[in-house]
Structures are given as structure tokens and as C-alpha cells.
mmCIF file of C-alpha atoms in Angstrom:
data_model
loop_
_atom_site.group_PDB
_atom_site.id
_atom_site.type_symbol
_atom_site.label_atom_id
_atom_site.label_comp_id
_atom_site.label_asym_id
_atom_site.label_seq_id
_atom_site.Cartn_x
_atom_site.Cartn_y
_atom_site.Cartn_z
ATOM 1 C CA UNK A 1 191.670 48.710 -67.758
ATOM 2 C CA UNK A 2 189.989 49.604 -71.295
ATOM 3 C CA UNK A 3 191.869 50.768 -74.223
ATOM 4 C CA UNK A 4 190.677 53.211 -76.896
ATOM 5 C CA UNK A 5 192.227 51.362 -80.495
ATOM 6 C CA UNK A 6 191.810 54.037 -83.367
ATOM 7 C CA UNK A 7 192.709 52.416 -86.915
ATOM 8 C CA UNK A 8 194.905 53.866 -89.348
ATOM 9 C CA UNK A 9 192.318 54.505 -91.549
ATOM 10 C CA UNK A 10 190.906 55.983 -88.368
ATOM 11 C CA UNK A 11 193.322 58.831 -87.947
ATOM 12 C CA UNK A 12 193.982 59.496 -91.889
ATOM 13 C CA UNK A 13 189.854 60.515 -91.837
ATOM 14 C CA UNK A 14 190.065 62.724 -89.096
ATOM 15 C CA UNK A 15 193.459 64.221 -90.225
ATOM 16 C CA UNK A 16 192.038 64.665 -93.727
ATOM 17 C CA UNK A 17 188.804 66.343 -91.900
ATOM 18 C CA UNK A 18 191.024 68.706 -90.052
ATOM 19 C CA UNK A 19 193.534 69.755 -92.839
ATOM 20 C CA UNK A 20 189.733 70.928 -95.017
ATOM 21 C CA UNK A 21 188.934 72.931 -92.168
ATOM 22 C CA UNK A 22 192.403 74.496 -92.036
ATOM 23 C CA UNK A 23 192.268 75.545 -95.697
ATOM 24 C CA UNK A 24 188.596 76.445 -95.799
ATOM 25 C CA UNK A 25 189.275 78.916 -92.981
ATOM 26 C CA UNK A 26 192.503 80.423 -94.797
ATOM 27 C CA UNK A 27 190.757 80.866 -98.027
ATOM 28 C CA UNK A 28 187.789 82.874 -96.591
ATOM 29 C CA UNK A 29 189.983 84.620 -94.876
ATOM 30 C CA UNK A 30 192.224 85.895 -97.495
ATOM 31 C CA UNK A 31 189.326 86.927 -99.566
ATOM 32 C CA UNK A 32 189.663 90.281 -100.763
ATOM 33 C CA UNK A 33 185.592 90.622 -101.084
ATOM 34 C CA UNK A 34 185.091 88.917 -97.799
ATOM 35 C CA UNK A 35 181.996 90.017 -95.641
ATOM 36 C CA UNK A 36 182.424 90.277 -92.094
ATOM 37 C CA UNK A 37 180.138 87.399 -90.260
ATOM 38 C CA UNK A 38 178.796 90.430 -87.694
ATOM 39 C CA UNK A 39 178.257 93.566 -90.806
ATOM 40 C CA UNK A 40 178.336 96.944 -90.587
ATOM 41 C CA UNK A 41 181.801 96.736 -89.579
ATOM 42 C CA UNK A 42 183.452 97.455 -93.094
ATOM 43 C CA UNK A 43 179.994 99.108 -95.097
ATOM 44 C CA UNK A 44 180.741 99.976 -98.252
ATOM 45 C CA UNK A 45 179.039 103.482 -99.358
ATOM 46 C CA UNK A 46 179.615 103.808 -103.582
ATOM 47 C CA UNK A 47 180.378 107.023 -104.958
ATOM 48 C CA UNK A 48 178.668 108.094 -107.989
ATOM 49 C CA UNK A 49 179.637 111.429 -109.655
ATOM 50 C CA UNK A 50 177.145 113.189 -111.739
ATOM 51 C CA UNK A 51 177.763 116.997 -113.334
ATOM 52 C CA UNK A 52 175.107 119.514 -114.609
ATOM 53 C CA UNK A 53 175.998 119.795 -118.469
ATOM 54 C CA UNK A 54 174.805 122.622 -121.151
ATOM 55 C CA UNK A 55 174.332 121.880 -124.963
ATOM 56 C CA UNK A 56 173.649 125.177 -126.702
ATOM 57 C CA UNK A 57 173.541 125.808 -130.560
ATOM 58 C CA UNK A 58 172.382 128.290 -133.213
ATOM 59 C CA UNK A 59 169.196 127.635 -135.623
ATOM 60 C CA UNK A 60 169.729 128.421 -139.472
ATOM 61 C CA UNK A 61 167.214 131.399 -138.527
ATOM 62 C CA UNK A 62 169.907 132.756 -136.020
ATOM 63 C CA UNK A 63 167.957 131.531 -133.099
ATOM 64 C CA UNK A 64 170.064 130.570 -129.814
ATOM 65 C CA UNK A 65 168.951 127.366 -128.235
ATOM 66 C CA UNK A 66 169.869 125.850 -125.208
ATOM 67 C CA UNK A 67 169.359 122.427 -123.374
ATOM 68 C CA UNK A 68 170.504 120.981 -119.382
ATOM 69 C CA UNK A 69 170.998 117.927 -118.596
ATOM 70 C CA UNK A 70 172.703 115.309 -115.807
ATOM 71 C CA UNK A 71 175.362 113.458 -117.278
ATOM 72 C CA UNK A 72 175.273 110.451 -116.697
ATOM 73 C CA UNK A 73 171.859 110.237 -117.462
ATOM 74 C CA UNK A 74 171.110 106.829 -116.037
ATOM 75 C CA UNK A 75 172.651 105.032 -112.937
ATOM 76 C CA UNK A 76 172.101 101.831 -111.527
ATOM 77 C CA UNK A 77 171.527 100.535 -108.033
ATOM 78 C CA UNK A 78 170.694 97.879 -106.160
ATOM 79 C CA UNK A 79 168.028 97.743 -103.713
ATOM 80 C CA UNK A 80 169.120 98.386 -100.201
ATOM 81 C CA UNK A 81 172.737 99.617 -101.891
ATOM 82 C CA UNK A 82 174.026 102.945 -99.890
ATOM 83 C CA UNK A 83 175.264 105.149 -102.465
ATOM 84 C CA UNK A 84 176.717 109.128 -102.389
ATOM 85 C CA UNK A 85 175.492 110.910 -105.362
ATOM 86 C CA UNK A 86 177.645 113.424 -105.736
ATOM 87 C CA UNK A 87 177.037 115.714 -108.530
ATOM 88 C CA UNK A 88 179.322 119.107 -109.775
ATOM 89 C CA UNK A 89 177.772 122.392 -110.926
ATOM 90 C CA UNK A 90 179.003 122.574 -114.266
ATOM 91 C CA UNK A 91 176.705 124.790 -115.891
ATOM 92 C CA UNK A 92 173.599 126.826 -115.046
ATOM 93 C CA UNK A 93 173.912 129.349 -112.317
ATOM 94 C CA UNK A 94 171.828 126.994 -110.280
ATOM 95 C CA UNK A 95 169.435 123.746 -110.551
ATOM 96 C CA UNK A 96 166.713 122.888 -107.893
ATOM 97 C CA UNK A 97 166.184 119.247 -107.989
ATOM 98 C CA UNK A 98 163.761 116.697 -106.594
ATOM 99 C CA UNK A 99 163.840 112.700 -107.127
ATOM 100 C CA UNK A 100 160.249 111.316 -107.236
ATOM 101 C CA UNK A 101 158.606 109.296 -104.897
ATOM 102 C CA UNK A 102 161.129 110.259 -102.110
ATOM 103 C CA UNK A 103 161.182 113.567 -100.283
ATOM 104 C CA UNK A 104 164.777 114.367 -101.163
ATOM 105 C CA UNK A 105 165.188 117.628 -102.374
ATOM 106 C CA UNK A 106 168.236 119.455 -102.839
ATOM 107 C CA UNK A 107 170.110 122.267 -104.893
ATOM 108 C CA UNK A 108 172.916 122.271 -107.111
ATOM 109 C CA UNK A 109 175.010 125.516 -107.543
ATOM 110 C CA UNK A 110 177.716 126.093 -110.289
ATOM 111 C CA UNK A 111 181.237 125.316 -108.862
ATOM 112 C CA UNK A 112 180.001 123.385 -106.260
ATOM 113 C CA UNK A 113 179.521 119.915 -105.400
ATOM 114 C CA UNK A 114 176.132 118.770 -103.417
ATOM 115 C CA UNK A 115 176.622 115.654 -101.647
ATOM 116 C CA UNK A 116 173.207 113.491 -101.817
ATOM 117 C CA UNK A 117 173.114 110.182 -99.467
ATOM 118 C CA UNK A 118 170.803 107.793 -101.307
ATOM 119 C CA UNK A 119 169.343 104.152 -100.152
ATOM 120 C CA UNK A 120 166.299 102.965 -102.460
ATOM 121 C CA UNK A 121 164.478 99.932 -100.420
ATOM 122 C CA UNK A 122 161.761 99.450 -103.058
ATOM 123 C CA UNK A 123 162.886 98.598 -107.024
ATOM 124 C CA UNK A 124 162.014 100.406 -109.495
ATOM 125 C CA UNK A 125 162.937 103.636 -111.763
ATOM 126 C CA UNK A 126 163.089 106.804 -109.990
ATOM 127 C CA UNK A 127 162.998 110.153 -112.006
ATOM 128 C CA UNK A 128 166.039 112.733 -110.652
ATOM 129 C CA UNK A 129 164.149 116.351 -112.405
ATOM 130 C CA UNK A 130 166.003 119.727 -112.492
ATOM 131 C CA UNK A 131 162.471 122.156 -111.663
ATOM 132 C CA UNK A 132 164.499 125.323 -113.344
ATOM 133 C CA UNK A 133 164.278 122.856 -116.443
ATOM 134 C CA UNK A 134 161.548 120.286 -116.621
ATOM 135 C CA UNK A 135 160.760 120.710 -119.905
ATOM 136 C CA UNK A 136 161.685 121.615 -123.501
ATOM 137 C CA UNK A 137 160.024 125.366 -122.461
ATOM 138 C CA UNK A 138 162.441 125.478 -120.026
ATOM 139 C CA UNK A 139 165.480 124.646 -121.974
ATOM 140 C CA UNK A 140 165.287 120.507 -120.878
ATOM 141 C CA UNK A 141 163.923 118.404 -119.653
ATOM 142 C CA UNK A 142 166.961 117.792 -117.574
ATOM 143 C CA UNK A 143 166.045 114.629 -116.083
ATOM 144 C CA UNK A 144 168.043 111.356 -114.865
ATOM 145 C CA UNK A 145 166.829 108.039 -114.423
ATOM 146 C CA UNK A 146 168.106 106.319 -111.091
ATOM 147 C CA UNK A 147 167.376 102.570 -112.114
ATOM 148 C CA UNK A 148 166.974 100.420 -108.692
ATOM 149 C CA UNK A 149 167.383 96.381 -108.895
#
């Protein structure tokens, strides 16, 4: 008949080995920023909130002048990051927008918030224009910078 003889030193290794494993799996478990092994089960979409702002004023001549713009001006992503821009007509009856080199295209009306999904795969700095305002002409240029990383 055989006998399997484990040393002391033996079992403390493989007791030591388990009790890691144990605490490893607790700790990535409790996480609170922990990502599912699978995705897609918990995807995070961030919501960034924009309005349509006004700046008007009065020249020493008695001249009315008026700009638009987004406010923020700037926001940041990262590449591959699903985001919800969602920006509030604050003022200006209405502002037509387009964000270059994509095909989105959408309107904002005053009062109302338009709901834009975004996803930028390629990094870079992406141009959100207002065309009722593109330039100083037209009382702008009301134009946001959507910085991708």
C-alpha cells in the first residue's frame, strides 16, 4: 500500500496559495469601478449637457450687437467613449447644427432639449457649427470643439 506524506511546509504553501486567491477574488469583486469579464452588460453612456447662450451689447455709437455660442465650448472624449450630448435651447429661436467629418446633423429649438448619441472611433478635434451663425456676419461663429483622445 503507498502513502501520500505532504510536509508541513507542504500544506502552509498551498494554504497560503489558497487564502491569495480568496482575497484576490473578494477585492475585484467589491470594486466599485469593476468591469464585467463578458462587457456590455453594465455600458456606461456619459451625459454631457450643453445650452445655446446669447451675449448681446450696445456700441458707444448706439449700435446693438449680438453673438451665439455653445457653452461649454470644448468637451472631451475618449475614442470609442459613448456619450449623450444633450444640449438646451436657451436662446435663439432655433440653431441648425452639423459636426464635421460625421453626417450628424440635427436642430436645436429654444425650450427644448435635442438628445445627440455620439461615439468618435478616430481621434482628433471635431468642429460642432451652428449654420444660422457660422460667422461674425451672422452674429457668431457659434462653434464648439468636441476634442477626441
Amino acid at each position: 500500500m503507498h502513502f501520500f506524506v505532504l510536509k508541513r511546509k507542504t500544506l502552509y504553501f498551498f494554504g497560503l496559495i489558497v487564502f491569495i486567491a480568496i482575497i484576490g477574488s473578494l477585492w475585484l469583486g467589491l470594486k466599485p469601478d469593476a468591469t464585467p469579464a463578458l462587457g456590455g452588460q453594465n455600458e456606461q453612456i456619459r451625459e454631457i449637457h450643453m445650452v445655446t447662450g446669447e451675449f448681446k451689447s450696445t456700441t458707444d455709437d448706439g449700435k446693438e450687437i449680438e453673438a451665439y455660442r455653445w457653452d461649454p465650448g470644448t468637451i472631451f472624449l475618449e475614442k470609442g467613449e459613448k456619450v449623450r450630448l444633450k444640449i438646451l435651447g436657451v436662446n435663439g429661436k432655433e440653431h441648425p447644427f452639423i459636426i464635421e467629418g460625421t453626417d450628424i446633423k440635427w436642430v436645436v429649438k429654444k425650450g427644448e432639449e435635442t438628445v445627440v448619441p455620439l461615439q468618435f472611433d478616430i481621434e482628433g478635434t471635431y468642429r460642432l457649427i451652428c449654420l444660422t451663425h457660422p460667422s461674425a456676419e451672422h452674429n457668431g461663429p457659434m462653434i464648439a470643439y468636441i476634442v477626441v483622445d
